[in-house]
XYZ file of C-alpha atoms in Angstrom:
783
model
C -49.415 100.024 -9.874
C -46.822 100.811 -12.532
C -45.278 104.166 -13.126
C -47.578 104.935 -16.057
C -50.734 104.555 -14.108
C -49.380 106.560 -11.204
C -48.350 109.493 -13.427
C -51.684 109.511 -15.262
C -53.595 109.722 -12.022
C -51.389 112.527 -10.746
C -51.979 114.621 -13.944
C -55.744 114.233 -13.719
C -55.783 115.505 -10.151
C -53.729 118.570 -11.072
C -56.069 119.429 -13.960
C -59.103 119.064 -11.752
C -57.716 121.448 -9.161
C -56.847 123.976 -11.834
C -60.353 123.988 -13.290
C -61.971 124.561 -9.968
C -59.960 127.706 -9.224
C -60.787 129.674 -12.455
C -62.337 132.961 -11.205
C -64.040 134.213 -8.173
C -67.412 136.072 -7.951
C -67.342 139.754 -7.590
C -63.752 140.027 -8.908
C -61.874 140.431 -12.127
C -61.032 137.089 -13.911
C -57.842 136.650 -16.016
C -58.616 134.563 -19.113
C -55.788 131.760 -19.072
C -55.767 128.827 -21.660
C -55.916 125.336 -20.024
C -53.738 122.548 -21.721
C -55.713 119.669 -23.170
C -54.931 116.019 -22.644
C -54.438 114.411 -25.973
C -56.090 111.134 -26.720
C -53.836 108.070 -27.322
C -55.393 105.823 -29.815
C -52.564 103.231 -29.896
C -49.525 102.864 -27.761
C -46.333 101.850 -29.476
C -44.735 98.417 -29.484
C -41.394 97.806 -27.776
C -38.424 96.057 -29.291
C -37.153 93.083 -27.310
C -34.139 93.431 -25.089
C -31.987 91.045 -23.031
C -31.715 90.895 -19.290
C -29.133 93.414 -18.193
C -30.006 95.950 -20.886
C -31.932 99.127 -19.972
C -35.201 100.202 -21.576
C -33.152 102.561 -23.637
C -32.076 99.509 -25.641
C -35.696 98.733 -26.510
C -37.002 100.668 -29.501
C -40.589 101.930 -29.352
C -42.246 101.577 -32.693
C -45.597 102.944 -33.797
C -48.208 104.342 -31.542
C -50.818 107.101 -32.407
C -52.313 110.038 -30.560
C -54.856 112.759 -31.194
C -52.110 115.308 -31.584
C -48.580 115.217 -32.739
C -46.007 114.136 -30.307
C -43.480 111.414 -29.383
C -43.480 108.308 -27.339
C -40.531 107.550 -25.006
C -39.740 105.341 -22.070
C -40.613 107.185 -18.962
C -37.496 105.775 -17.167
C -35.191 104.640 -19.921
C -32.423 103.639 -17.518
C -34.575 100.931 -15.985
C -33.162 97.393 -16.548
C -36.163 95.099 -16.212
C -35.994 91.466 -15.267
C -36.396 88.837 -17.888
C -39.868 88.045 -19.030
C -42.851 90.023 -20.423
C -42.643 93.258 -18.498
C -45.127 96.181 -18.599
C -43.078 99.349 -18.514
C -44.110 103.083 -18.434
C -44.066 105.023 -21.717
C -44.725 108.789 -21.906
C -46.349 110.552 -24.868
C -45.051 114.094 -25.128
C -47.185 116.313 -27.434
C -45.374 118.496 -29.861
C -47.348 121.451 -28.392
C -46.620 121.077 -24.785
C -48.409 124.361 -24.068
C -51.689 123.250 -25.366
C -51.376 119.713 -24.554
C -50.258 117.721 -21.636
C -48.056 114.635 -21.649
C -49.726 111.319 -21.359
C -48.204 108.283 -19.649
C -49.167 104.746 -20.501
C -47.773 101.210 -20.310
C -46.111 99.106 -22.986
C -45.156 95.461 -22.724
C -41.531 94.778 -23.421
C -40.039 91.323 -23.893
C -36.855 90.881 -21.829
C -34.919 87.771 -22.899
C -32.669 85.801 -20.523
C -29.020 86.622 -20.682
C -26.493 83.973 -21.670
C -23.636 83.833 -19.190
C -20.057 83.351 -20.304
C -18.112 80.158 -19.286
C -14.457 80.932 -19.102
C -13.361 77.452 -17.980
C -15.202 74.198 -18.408
C -14.779 71.566 -15.599
C -12.703 68.348 -15.673
C -14.343 64.909 -15.313
C -13.245 61.925 -13.187
C -12.636 58.605 -14.983
C -15.293 55.941 -15.427
C -15.319 52.179 -15.876
C -17.183 50.753 -18.793
C -20.842 50.303 -17.956
C -20.990 53.248 -15.615
C -23.107 56.293 -16.551
C -21.884 59.868 -16.611
C -23.624 60.304 -13.286
C -20.719 58.311 -11.740
C -18.159 60.808 -13.057
C -17.492 63.804 -10.847
C -17.097 67.225 -12.500
C -14.480 69.374 -10.811
C -13.616 73.052 -11.347
C -15.001 75.190 -14.116
C -15.860 78.960 -14.015
C -18.743 81.059 -15.370
C -19.479 84.779 -15.532
C -22.222 84.326 -13.003
C -22.685 81.934 -10.174
C -24.091 78.567 -11.085
C -23.360 74.822 -11.339
C -21.946 72.447 -13.943
C -23.652 69.067 -14.601
C -23.699 66.406 -17.260
C -26.335 67.239 -19.783
C -27.419 63.567 -20.062
C -26.139 61.870 -16.865
C -27.749 58.541 -17.851
C -25.437 58.224 -20.793
C -22.961 55.282 -20.506
C -20.081 56.161 -22.816
C -17.852 53.616 -24.489
C -14.263 52.807 -23.625
C -11.798 55.526 -24.472
C -11.680 59.298 -24.050
C -14.886 60.993 -25.173
C -16.159 64.559 -25.173
C -19.483 64.639 -23.436
C -22.006 67.446 -23.082
C -21.929 69.538 -19.898
C -24.526 72.176 -18.974
C -23.805 75.256 -16.879
C -26.957 76.266 -15.028
C -26.812 79.777 -13.467
C -28.027 80.136 -9.921
C -30.328 82.928 -11.254
C -32.175 80.731 -13.643
C -34.899 83.385 -14.044
C -32.627 85.826 -15.742
C -29.913 83.671 -17.249
C -29.923 80.878 -19.746
C -28.145 77.599 -19.145
C -24.997 77.145 -21.219
C -23.972 73.864 -22.794
C -20.366 72.915 -23.424
C -18.301 69.717 -23.169
C -15.835 67.913 -20.941
C -13.524 65.026 -21.746
C -14.138 61.837 -19.765
C -11.900 58.750 -19.808
C -13.690 55.366 -19.726
C -11.595 52.281 -18.962
C -12.570 48.664 -19.599
C -14.450 47.106 -16.633
C -13.489 43.945 -14.746
C -16.401 41.515 -14.767
C -17.258 39.390 -11.707
C -16.870 35.615 -11.975
C -19.354 34.048 -9.568
C -18.288 30.485 -10.292
C -15.345 29.038 -12.170
C -15.896 26.094 -14.509
C -15.099 22.428 -13.797
C -12.317 20.726 -15.727
C -12.524 17.227 -17.126
C -9.782 14.760 -16.114
C -6.799 14.244 -18.333
C -3.736 12.015 -18.488
C -0.145 12.996 -17.822
C 1.537 13.952 -21.105
C -1.551 15.666 -22.476
C -1.813 19.446 -22.603
C -4.500 21.424 -20.849
C -6.187 21.753 -24.231
C -7.258 18.126 -23.704
C -9.283 19.047 -20.634
C -12.763 20.419 -21.272
C -13.997 23.308 -19.138
C -17.693 23.026 -18.305
C -19.973 25.487 -16.578
C -18.839 28.661 -14.884
C -20.731 31.927 -14.564
C -19.816 35.608 -14.765
C -21.566 38.969 -14.545
C -21.358 39.458 -18.301
C -21.405 37.177 -21.317
C -18.121 35.585 -22.246
C -16.126 32.353 -22.427
C -13.739 30.430 -20.167
C -10.517 28.932 -21.517
C -7.168 27.685 -20.199
C -4.734 30.578 -19.957
C -1.888 28.471 -21.340
C -3.520 25.516 -23.088
C -0.132 24.116 -24.144
C 0.842 23.476 -20.502
C 1.547 19.810 -19.613
C 0.778 19.498 -15.864
C 2.140 16.780 -13.587
C -0.089 13.969 -12.407
C -2.246 14.640 -9.414
C -4.757 17.339 -8.590
C -3.273 20.488 -10.100
C -4.414 24.098 -9.895
C -4.103 25.673 -13.353
C -4.798 29.173 -14.701
C -8.101 29.824 -16.523
C -9.025 33.099 -18.285
C -12.571 34.459 -18.648
C -12.795 36.538 -21.832
C -15.919 38.754 -22.058
C -17.816 38.782 -25.340
C -17.580 42.572 -25.239
C -13.824 42.599 -25.164
C -13.750 46.351 -25.668
C -15.786 47.201 -22.630
C -14.615 44.430 -20.297
C -11.214 43.142 -19.318
C -10.379 39.417 -19.122
C -10.348 37.848 -15.630
C -7.807 35.193 -14.605
C -8.550 32.555 -11.966
C -7.543 28.992 -11.069
C -9.329 25.694 -11.677
C -8.406 22.264 -10.278
C -7.777 19.629 -12.897
C -7.225 15.944 -12.182
C -4.251 14.616 -14.077
C -4.168 10.836 -14.059
C -0.916 8.956 -14.212
C 0.053 7.900 -17.677
C 0.529 4.226 -18.399
C 3.914 3.579 -19.958
C 4.275 1.122 -22.783
C 6.426 -1.937 -22.191
C 7.875 -2.926 -25.516
C 9.816 -5.923 -24.159
C 9.524 -7.734 -20.831
C 12.746 -8.929 -19.150
C 14.046 -12.481 -18.940
C 14.356 -14.318 -15.624
C 17.261 -16.406 -14.402
C 16.490 -19.919 -13.209
C 16.097 -20.700 -9.508
C 16.038 -23.850 -7.438
C 12.946 -25.440 -5.974
C 12.208 -23.922 -2.622
C 13.717 -20.569 -3.514
C 11.566 -17.510 -3.808
C 11.330 -15.323 -6.894
C 13.650 -12.905 -5.123
C 16.445 -15.345 -6.036
C 15.723 -14.972 -9.761
C 17.411 -12.067 -11.534
C 15.436 -10.121 -14.138
C 17.541 -9.011 -17.105
C 16.692 -6.671 -19.961
C 13.276 -5.355 -20.752
C 12.412 -1.946 -22.173
C 9.648 0.570 -21.797
C 8.636 3.959 -23.121
C 9.951 5.691 -20.004
C 12.791 5.048 -17.574
C 12.059 2.588 -14.793
C 12.811 -0.808 -13.313
C 11.359 -4.302 -13.568
C 10.808 -6.416 -10.437
C 8.849 -9.463 -9.370
C 5.387 -8.449 -8.220
C 5.478 -10.918 -5.312
C 9.158 -11.614 -4.719
C 8.395 -13.833 -1.715
C 6.479 -16.314 -3.907
C 7.973 -19.796 -3.997
C 7.005 -21.233 -7.392
C 6.703 -24.939 -8.054
C 9.370 -26.855 -9.865
C 9.170 -26.500 -13.624
C 8.533 -23.493 -15.850
C 6.028 -21.029 -14.536
C 4.689 -17.686 -15.700
C 5.037 -15.226 -12.845
C 3.903 -11.629 -12.451
C 6.455 -8.853 -13.032
C 5.835 -5.169 -12.377
C 7.451 -2.297 -14.260
C 7.814 0.694 -11.942
C 8.632 3.990 -13.704
C 11.384 6.131 -12.236
C 8.901 8.999 -12.376
C 6.355 7.272 -10.190
C 4.555 10.576 -9.673
C 3.418 10.868 -13.276
C 3.435 7.267 -14.482
C 1.608 4.231 -13.154
C 3.113 0.793 -12.814
C 2.521 -1.842 -15.448
C 2.148 -5.528 -14.661
C 2.983 -8.301 -17.042
C 4.319 -11.833 -16.810
C 7.678 -13.494 -17.311
C 8.500 -17.180 -17.484
C 10.885 -18.490 -14.836
C 12.419 -21.929 -14.685
C 12.445 -23.616 -11.275
C 15.051 -26.369 -11.104
C 15.295 -29.140 -8.600
C 16.669 -27.735 -5.317
C 20.361 -27.531 -4.691
C 20.692 -29.708 -1.630
C 22.951 -28.808 1.287
C 24.700 -31.865 2.743
C 23.784 -32.996 6.273
C 25.518 -35.909 7.972
C 24.009 -37.962 10.801
C 26.276 -40.491 12.529
C 24.372 -42.897 14.755
C 27.704 -44.347 15.879
C 28.806 -41.133 17.656
C 26.740 -40.712 20.813
C 26.337 -38.031 23.459
C 23.936 -37.651 26.399
C 20.990 -39.903 27.193
C 17.683 -38.122 27.020
C 15.574 -38.359 30.177
C 12.696 -36.564 28.455
C 10.617 -33.444 27.960
C 7.959 -32.025 30.235
C 6.400 -29.128 32.085
C 5.212 -27.903 35.472
C 1.801 -27.841 37.161
C 2.985 -25.499 39.950
C 0.063 -23.297 41.075
C -2.219 -24.696 38.337
C -4.358 -26.875 40.601
C -5.408 -30.367 39.574
C -4.881 -31.163 35.924
C -7.997 -32.286 33.966
C -7.756 -35.819 32.664
C -8.194 -34.685 29.036
C -5.315 -32.265 29.474
C -3.097 -34.986 30.977
C -3.799 -37.269 28.008
C -3.146 -34.480 25.489
C 0.162 -33.740 27.172
C 1.586 -37.150 28.121
C 0.084 -39.802 25.841
C 2.743 -40.912 23.285
C 0.005 -42.000 20.866
C -2.761 -39.396 21.109
C -0.847 -36.589 22.810
C 2.504 -34.816 22.846
C 4.232 -37.731 24.582
C 5.728 -35.696 27.450
C 7.716 -37.793 29.893
C 8.509 -35.413 32.794
C 6.217 -33.613 35.228
C 7.477 -31.011 37.680
C 5.289 -30.460 40.748
C 5.475 -27.875 43.530
C 5.912 -28.575 47.249
C 3.505 -26.247 49.048
C 5.229 -24.901 52.260
C 2.098 -23.783 54.096
C 1.039 -27.061 55.720
C 1.066 -28.010 59.381
C 3.446 -30.516 60.975
C 0.375 -32.358 62.245
C -1.030 -32.854 58.777
C -4.572 -32.060 57.779
C -4.928 -33.069 54.154
C -6.908 -35.940 52.710
C -4.313 -38.404 53.987
C -3.497 -36.541 57.201
C 0.229 -36.730 56.471
C 2.671 -34.212 57.980
C 2.600 -30.883 56.144
C 0.046 -32.217 53.691
C -2.100 -29.530 52.044
C -4.738 -29.560 49.365
C -2.051 -28.509 46.900
C 0.010 -31.584 47.882
C -3.074 -33.644 47.060
C -3.488 -31.901 43.686
C 0.163 -32.354 42.740
C 0.081 -36.042 43.742
C -3.002 -36.480 41.534
C -1.224 -34.647 38.673
C 1.723 -37.038 38.973
C -0.579 -40.049 38.813
C -2.382 -38.689 35.724
C 0.941 -38.093 33.957
C 2.296 -41.604 34.613
C -1.076 -43.151 33.753
C -1.032 -41.403 30.364
C 2.644 -42.260 29.765
C 4.049 -45.152 31.853
C 7.566 -44.009 30.893
C 7.055 -40.624 32.519
C 8.782 -39.505 35.742
C 7.810 -36.875 38.300
C 10.105 -34.589 40.304
C 9.247 -31.979 42.913
C 10.594 -28.478 43.582
C 10.133 -26.294 46.678
C 10.010 -22.526 46.283
C 10.663 -22.005 50.004
C 10.944 -23.929 53.275
C 8.133 -23.383 55.793
C 8.171 -19.758 56.999
C 8.667 -20.723 60.681
C 12.206 -21.947 59.913
C 13.403 -18.852 58.068
C 15.219 -15.686 59.098
C 15.556 -12.269 57.475
C 19.185 -11.545 56.734
C 21.418 -9.002 55.050
C 20.371 -7.502 51.777
C 24.004 -7.138 50.695
C 25.663 -10.353 51.717
C 28.894 -10.955 49.790
C 29.729 -14.517 48.802
C 31.675 -15.985 45.884
C 32.156 -12.527 44.458
C 28.397 -11.918 44.241
C 25.868 -10.000 46.313
C 23.022 -11.972 47.885
C 19.851 -10.402 49.291
C 18.628 -12.527 52.178
C 16.156 -10.030 53.614
C 12.442 -10.812 53.748
C 10.347 -9.572 50.832
C 6.703 -8.568 51.023
C 4.313 -10.999 49.359
C 0.723 -12.213 49.507
C 1.679 -15.556 51.102
C 2.711 -13.753 54.274
C 5.853 -12.815 56.197
C 8.654 -15.331 55.864
C 7.456 -17.024 52.693
C 9.256 -14.628 50.353
C 12.958 -13.876 50.544
C 14.942 -14.566 53.724
C 17.092 -17.641 54.297
C 16.832 -20.987 56.080
C 17.903 -20.869 59.725
C 20.785 -23.419 59.936
C 19.229 -24.704 63.173
C 16.378 -25.998 61.009
C 18.465 -27.631 58.282
C 17.470 -31.098 59.520
C 13.828 -30.049 59.875
C 13.873 -28.935 56.247
C 15.391 -32.271 55.137
C 12.636 -34.126 57.034
C 10.055 -31.818 55.434
C 11.250 -32.786 51.942
C 11.316 -36.463 52.905
C 7.743 -36.149 54.211
C 6.687 -35.026 50.749
C 8.507 -37.947 49.151
C 6.751 -40.459 51.438
C 3.383 -38.761 50.964
C 3.696 -38.760 47.170
C 4.945 -42.362 46.917
C 2.447 -43.900 49.300
C -0.412 -41.946 47.770
C 0.334 -42.949 44.190
C 1.982 -46.318 44.503
C 5.011 -45.291 42.465
C 8.103 -43.345 43.425
C 8.935 -39.690 42.978
C 11.945 -39.678 40.632
C 13.792 -36.722 42.141
C 13.427 -33.811 44.537
C 15.019 -30.365 44.322
C 16.332 -28.566 47.379
C 15.314 -25.063 46.117
C 13.922 -23.260 43.090
C 16.160 -20.395 41.918
C 18.170 -19.984 45.155
C 19.620 -16.618 44.074
C 16.214 -14.944 43.549
C 14.630 -12.733 46.246
C 11.203 -11.993 44.760
C 7.657 -11.138 45.777
C 6.427 -14.697 45.373
C 7.583 -17.740 47.334
C 11.360 -17.717 47.454
C 14.355 -18.369 49.676
C 17.923 -17.174 49.107
C 20.799 -19.635 49.543
C 24.468 -18.828 49.098
C 26.664 -21.522 47.488
C 28.217 -22.236 50.899
C 24.804 -22.626 52.541
C 23.665 -25.051 49.862
C 26.884 -27.034 50.179
C 26.520 -27.280 53.978
C 22.903 -28.436 53.753
C 23.669 -31.067 51.074
C 26.723 -32.390 52.895
C 24.992 -32.701 56.262
C 21.298 -33.265 55.512
C 20.641 -34.455 51.937
C 21.155 -38.086 52.896
C 17.814 -37.922 54.709
C 16.278 -37.950 51.241
C 18.860 -39.737 49.116
C 19.268 -42.675 51.494
C 15.595 -43.396 52.002
C 13.892 -46.584 50.884
C 12.732 -44.903 47.661
C 16.175 -44.034 46.303
C 15.023 -40.511 45.590
C 17.513 -38.472 43.546
C 18.622 -35.038 44.759
C 18.459 -32.154 42.300
C 20.160 -28.797 42.792
C 20.519 -25.838 42.437
C 17.830 -24.950 39.784
C 19.435 -21.544 39.326
C 17.730 -18.861 37.236
C 20.285 -18.964 34.402
C 22.285 -22.176 34.933
C 24.878 -20.107 36.810
C 27.821 -22.445 37.653
C 28.542 -20.432 40.817
C 25.429 -21.765 42.545
C 26.526 -25.439 42.473
C 30.305 -25.097 42.240
C 30.943 -25.205 45.986
C 28.855 -28.336 46.540
C 30.245 -30.047 43.435
C 33.756 -29.402 44.699
C 32.950 -30.784 48.171
C 33.605 -34.531 48.362
C 31.098 -34.825 51.222
C 28.340 -33.240 49.134
C 28.854 -34.010 45.447
C 28.138 -37.740 45.727
C 24.671 -36.969 47.088
C 23.789 -34.887 44.020
C 22.372 -36.818 41.045
C 21.026 -33.980 38.892
C 22.480 -30.515 38.316
C 19.527 -28.393 37.263
C 19.039 -24.873 36.047
C 16.886 -22.533 33.984
C 17.749 -20.667 30.797
C 15.943 -17.328 31.156
C 19.184 -15.576 30.232
C 18.416 -16.107 26.541
C 15.414 -13.769 26.823
C 17.817 -10.992 27.839
C 20.626 -11.411 25.329
C 22.384 -14.367 26.947
C 23.061 -17.783 25.464
C 23.342 -21.444 26.389
C 26.891 -22.606 27.060
C 28.221 -26.061 27.972
C 28.093 -26.851 31.685
C 31.229 -28.367 33.201
C 31.069 -30.905 36.050
C 34.359 -31.052 38.011
C 36.627 -33.922 36.990
C 36.390 -36.867 39.336
C 32.792 -36.200 40.388
C 30.285 -39.000 40.233
C 28.057 -39.065 37.145
C 25.568 -36.228 36.979
C 22.657 -35.486 34.653
C 22.009 -31.922 33.478
C 18.353 -30.933 33.471
C 16.835 -27.701 32.186
C 13.884 -27.552 34.563
C 12.122 -24.293 33.692
C 11.719 -21.990 30.691
C 8.906 -20.159 28.941
C 7.880 -16.691 27.739
C 7.708 -14.116 30.512
C 4.789 -12.419 28.820
C 1.027 -12.684 28.543
C 1.144 -11.611 24.872
C -0.422 -14.093 22.479
C 2.496 -16.029 20.955
C 3.022 -16.475 17.220
C 4.269 -19.622 15.536
C 7.354 -17.748 14.356
C 8.175 -16.822 17.952
C 7.616 -20.391 19.140
C 9.803 -21.739 16.325
C 12.724 -19.330 16.676
C 13.158 -18.247 20.304
C 11.736 -21.380 21.911
C 12.327 -24.094 19.288
C 15.934 -22.997 18.991
C 16.152 -23.007 22.805
C 15.230 -26.721 22.816
C 17.803 -27.451 20.106
C 20.570 -25.493 21.854
C 19.732 -27.052 25.225
C 20.199 -30.533 23.762
C 23.118 -29.842 21.400
C 25.107 -27.030 23.030
C 24.157 -27.441 26.687
C 23.942 -31.244 26.284
C 21.092 -31.291 28.805
C 19.352 -34.582 29.521
C 15.928 -33.002 30.009
C 13.967 -29.958 28.908
C 11.027 -28.845 31.106
C 8.535 -26.095 30.196
C 7.179 -23.756 32.843
C 3.341 -23.591 32.968
C 2.426 -26.873 31.295
C -1.129 -25.973 30.255
C -3.521 -23.035 29.962
C -3.060 -19.340 29.255
C -0.884 -17.219 31.589
C -2.328 -17.178 35.096
C -0.432 -17.977 38.267
C 2.032 -20.003 36.245
C 2.951 -16.899 34.253
C 3.553 -18.659 30.944
C 1.569 -19.988 28.019
C 1.026 -23.709 28.276
C 1.820 -26.419 25.777
C -1.931 -27.083 25.514
C -4.921 -24.976 26.453
C -7.400 -25.809 29.204
C -9.217 -28.190 26.865
C -6.103 -30.051 25.767
C -5.665 -28.376 22.366
C -1.972 -27.865 21.552
C -0.631 -24.305 21.387
C 2.162 -23.230 19.043
C 4.602 -24.080 21.858
C 3.062 -27.522 22.213
C 3.419 -28.306 18.519
C 7.110 -27.317 18.550
C 7.820 -29.238 21.777
C 5.837 -32.199 20.432
C 8.264 -32.580 17.540
C 10.782 -33.667 20.185
C 8.730 -35.157 23.016
C 6.485 -37.363 20.901
C 9.344 -39.199 19.200
C 12.237 -38.924 21.683
C 11.201 -40.887 24.759
C 13.313 -41.626 27.877
C 16.390 -43.626 26.987
C 17.023 -42.154 23.556
C 20.609 -41.036 23.026
C 21.601 -37.932 21.091
C 23.924 -38.744 18.203
C 26.178 -36.673 15.996
C 24.524 -34.517 13.303
C 25.362 -31.414 11.292
C 23.775 -29.052 13.799
C 23.652 -25.859 11.747
C 24.140 -26.674 8.027
C 22.949 -23.210 6.911
C 21.966 -20.120 8.817
C 18.511 -20.479 10.358
C 18.416 -24.291 10.164
C 19.005 -26.473 13.255
C 19.298 -30.259 13.127
C 19.648 -32.824 15.920
C 19.444 -36.629 15.784
C 18.625 -39.405 18.287
C 18.849 -43.192 18.501
C 17.313 -45.689 20.897
C 19.176 -48.873 21.818
C 17.262 -49.832 24.960
C 14.747 -52.577 25.551
C 11.573 -50.523 25.876
C 9.100 -50.799 23.035
C 8.709 -47.456 21.267
C 6.970 -46.550 18.030
C 10.260 -45.483 16.481
C 13.973 -46.098 16.976
C 15.490 -43.200 15.045
C 14.549 -39.523 15.146
C 16.009 -36.539 13.297
C 14.557 -33.133 14.194
C 15.063 -30.283 11.697
C 14.018 -26.681 12.376
C 13.900 -24.270 9.425
C 13.448 -20.820 10.935
C 14.029 -19.106 7.591
C 11.293 -17.561 5.490
C 12.416 -19.599 2.491
C 12.404 -23.340 1.917
C 15.738 -25.101 2.358
C 16.806 -28.318 0.618
C 19.177 -30.894 2.114
C 20.865 -34.128 1.204
C 20.950 -36.336 4.312
C 23.662 -38.978 4.747
C 22.945 -41.461 7.556
C 25.984 -43.371 8.855
C 26.084 -46.372 11.199
C 22.334 -46.863 11.237
C 19.872 -49.291 9.690
C 17.469 -46.826 8.108
C 15.507 -47.829 5.004
C 12.864 -45.083 4.977
C 11.809 -42.147 7.107
C 8.390 -40.669 7.737
C 8.426 -36.867 8.147
C 6.090 -35.335 10.761
C 5.726 -31.680 10.029
C 4.537 -28.543 11.809
C 4.112 -25.150 10.116
C 2.227 -22.009 11.062
C -0.926 -23.976 10.214
C -0.188 -26.143 13.242
C -0.437 -29.896 13.486
C 1.996 -32.749 13.830
C 1.006 -34.166 10.486
C 2.637 -37.260 8.995
C 3.877 -36.741 5.441
C 4.569 -39.318 2.764
C 7.382 -41.712 3.631
C 10.767 -40.969 2.063
C 12.979 -43.829 0.876
C 16.534 -44.023 2.178
C 18.874 -45.474 -0.397
C 22.436 -46.411 0.606
C 21.976 -44.299 3.700
C 20.923 -41.183 1.763
C 17.755 -39.192 1.139
C 16.913 -35.672 -0.023
C 14.296 -33.420 1.503
C 13.168 -29.792 1.236
C 12.186 -28.209 4.532
C 9.300 -25.731 4.113
C 9.851 -22.161 5.243
C 9.172 -21.593 8.946
C 8.715 -25.245 9.858
C 9.905 -28.010 12.157
C 10.065 -31.570 10.815
C 10.904 -34.823 12.604
C 11.995 -37.799 10.496
C 11.365 -41.137 12.228
C 11.783 -44.839 11.611
C-alpha cells in the first residue's frame, strides 16, 4: 500500500468518527460545519526524473478537482528507484476549512543514472588473429562500483595500435546505465605454425639455391616457401639450408625461418686438354709412364686410372682419370691417353756352364707321421714325367717298438710305422728310380734315456736335458741318451737299416743320428750336446757306416744349421771321417734370420750339405705370393748362398696335420702352390746335376740359378736355368750363355694361376736370348 492510499483511508475514518459524535439526546447541540472532501477528477502528470533525484525534481502538471486547490508530492524528499514508480501526491484545497486534503498516487518515470568514469582501463597486447576477449583490461575507475569489459569481445583487430570500445557496467545495473568508452590495444603480427617444411630438388655444385625447387610444405595460414638466401652456393653433399615461409597476409603474420636439406651433387669439371704420356718398355706398368700437361676447368691432377696395368707392346689407348683438388665438390673425370710401349729394356744375365759348384743330390720331402703314402700321391710327387720329379724321401724311425719285434716282418723294434715308412720308400723309388731315401730318428727308445739338467752349459750355450711332458709317454720327449746305451742305440739304428733294405730290396741311402738335437719339445725329442754327439759318432757310428750296406751317416740336423752342433765332431779326427752328410734346417729365416755359407773344417773328408727340413709353421692357407717369395727364395738361397746339395720339404703331402706343414701335393696328388714352386727345380734338376755360375740377383726381386748335367744317366734335359721374379711387374733380361752347347730353350712357367706349363721354345743365337719374366712368376728354361 502506498502512502496515498494509506492517507486516504486514515482521513475517511476520522470523518466517520466525527459524524457519529454530532449531538446527544436530551442536551444542547453546538452547530459546527464539517469539512467536505473534494472530488478529484484527474490527478496530475509527473515530469520524469533521474535516479538519485528527489520527487521535488519532478514537476506535477495538470490535474483537476471539484474545488480549487494545489497538487504536491506528499513526500517531496523521496528519491525513488529507477523505473515507473507510483508515488503519493496530495491535493490541498484552497479552502482548507471547508475542504479536506485528498491524497492520491501519480506515476513518475525515474530514469537510470549515468555514472562517471574518471579513468578508463589499459589493455594487454594481442597477437594478430586473437579477439579482444584475449586482451586483459586492467585498472580503470568509475563513480560507482562496476566492471569494465570489451564492448564487442569477439572483435579481432588488425595489427597496430587501435582504440576499441570498452563498456563500464555498474554493479547496480537497475539504477545506473552502462557507460561506453575506449581503450587502446596493441596488436602484433602473429607467428604462423609450419607443420611440414617443403622438399628441395637436387642441384649441382656451382649452382645457387635458386636452382633448387621447393615442393610441398604446409603451414597454419596461407603463404609461400622460398630459400632465405637464394644466391647461396652450397658445397656438395647433403646440406641444411635456410628456408623462409612468408604468409600471404604479411601484415598480420610474421615470416617463419626453418631449414631444409638439399642434395648438392658434385659438379663435373671440364677437361679441355688431356695430358701426354711418356713411353714405357714392354713389361712395365703404366705407373712407369709420366703424364705431362693437360688442363681442366678446375685445379686437379691427372693420373692413370689403373696404374698397375701392363699394356702390350705398341701404342695403346689407356684410361686416365682427372681428380679435382676440391674432391668434395667436384667429381673425377675419366678419359683416355695414348701411350707407347716399346720393346723391353733387357737386363743382362750371364750363365757360365764352365764354372761349377756343388753337385745336386736332389729335392724331396718327409712322410714322418703321415702314414702310408697313396700310390697316386707317390706318382704325383716323384715321377719325373707325370709328377714333380722329387728324388729324396725322408722317413721317420719310430722309437716305440720292442726288441723282440712284432711287425709284419717280426724284425727287432719293427712297428707298423716302420712298415709304412718302408712302403713309402719303395713307392718313391718305384716312381723315380733315381730317388734315394734317408731316415731320421726323433728320439732313441725311452728305456735308454735319462732326465738331466735343464740348464746344462756346453760350448757357451744352455742345453735343457730334462724330460718334457708329451702324449707319447715319459722318456720320449726331452731327456738325453744314457751313455751306457750308446751301443744299444747304434744297434737300434742299424736294425732299421737292415729292416728297410731287406724289406725293399734296395738300400737306405743315409741315416741321421738325431733330429734337431738342441730342441727339448713336447713331441718326440732328445737333447744332445756337441760333446755327446761327438762321443757317440767316434765310438759307435761305425756300427752303421761299416755295415754291408755302406749306409751314410748324417748329422746333426740342427734346427737352424747352427755350426756349434757339429763343430766338435767335425774337429775330431776319430769322428769326422764317419760323417758323410752335414745336415740342418733353415727355420731361422721365418724369424728374421738368413742362410749363410756353412764351413767344413779344412782337412776334413768330403762332406755334402743337406737342408733336410723346412716349411711354413702355420695352418693358414698359403698364397702363391708367399710360396714364391718366402719359400721359393729359400730354395734359391739354399742352393746359391748355402751351397746345399739337397733341399727337403717337411710334410710332403696333405694339409697340416701331424706333419704340421702344407704338403707339396694334396691328399689326391694335386700340386699345391708350394709343389708348383718346388717342381720348377725338382722336375728338371735330377741327382747328379751340378750348379754353375749365374748372375744370381740381376735386379731386386729376381733370383736366377743355373745347372748342368755331365753324367751318364739319361734325363729329359741337360741344362736348366731357374728364374724367380718375385716383383709385381714384369722384368726383361738378356741371357748370355757361356761354355755350353745351347741352341734353344723351352720355358716352363708357373704363375698364380698354377701349372708347370711349357711355353713356346726360344731360340738361342750365339749363346744369347732375350726373355721377359711375368710378374710374380717362376720360370725354368731347359734344353
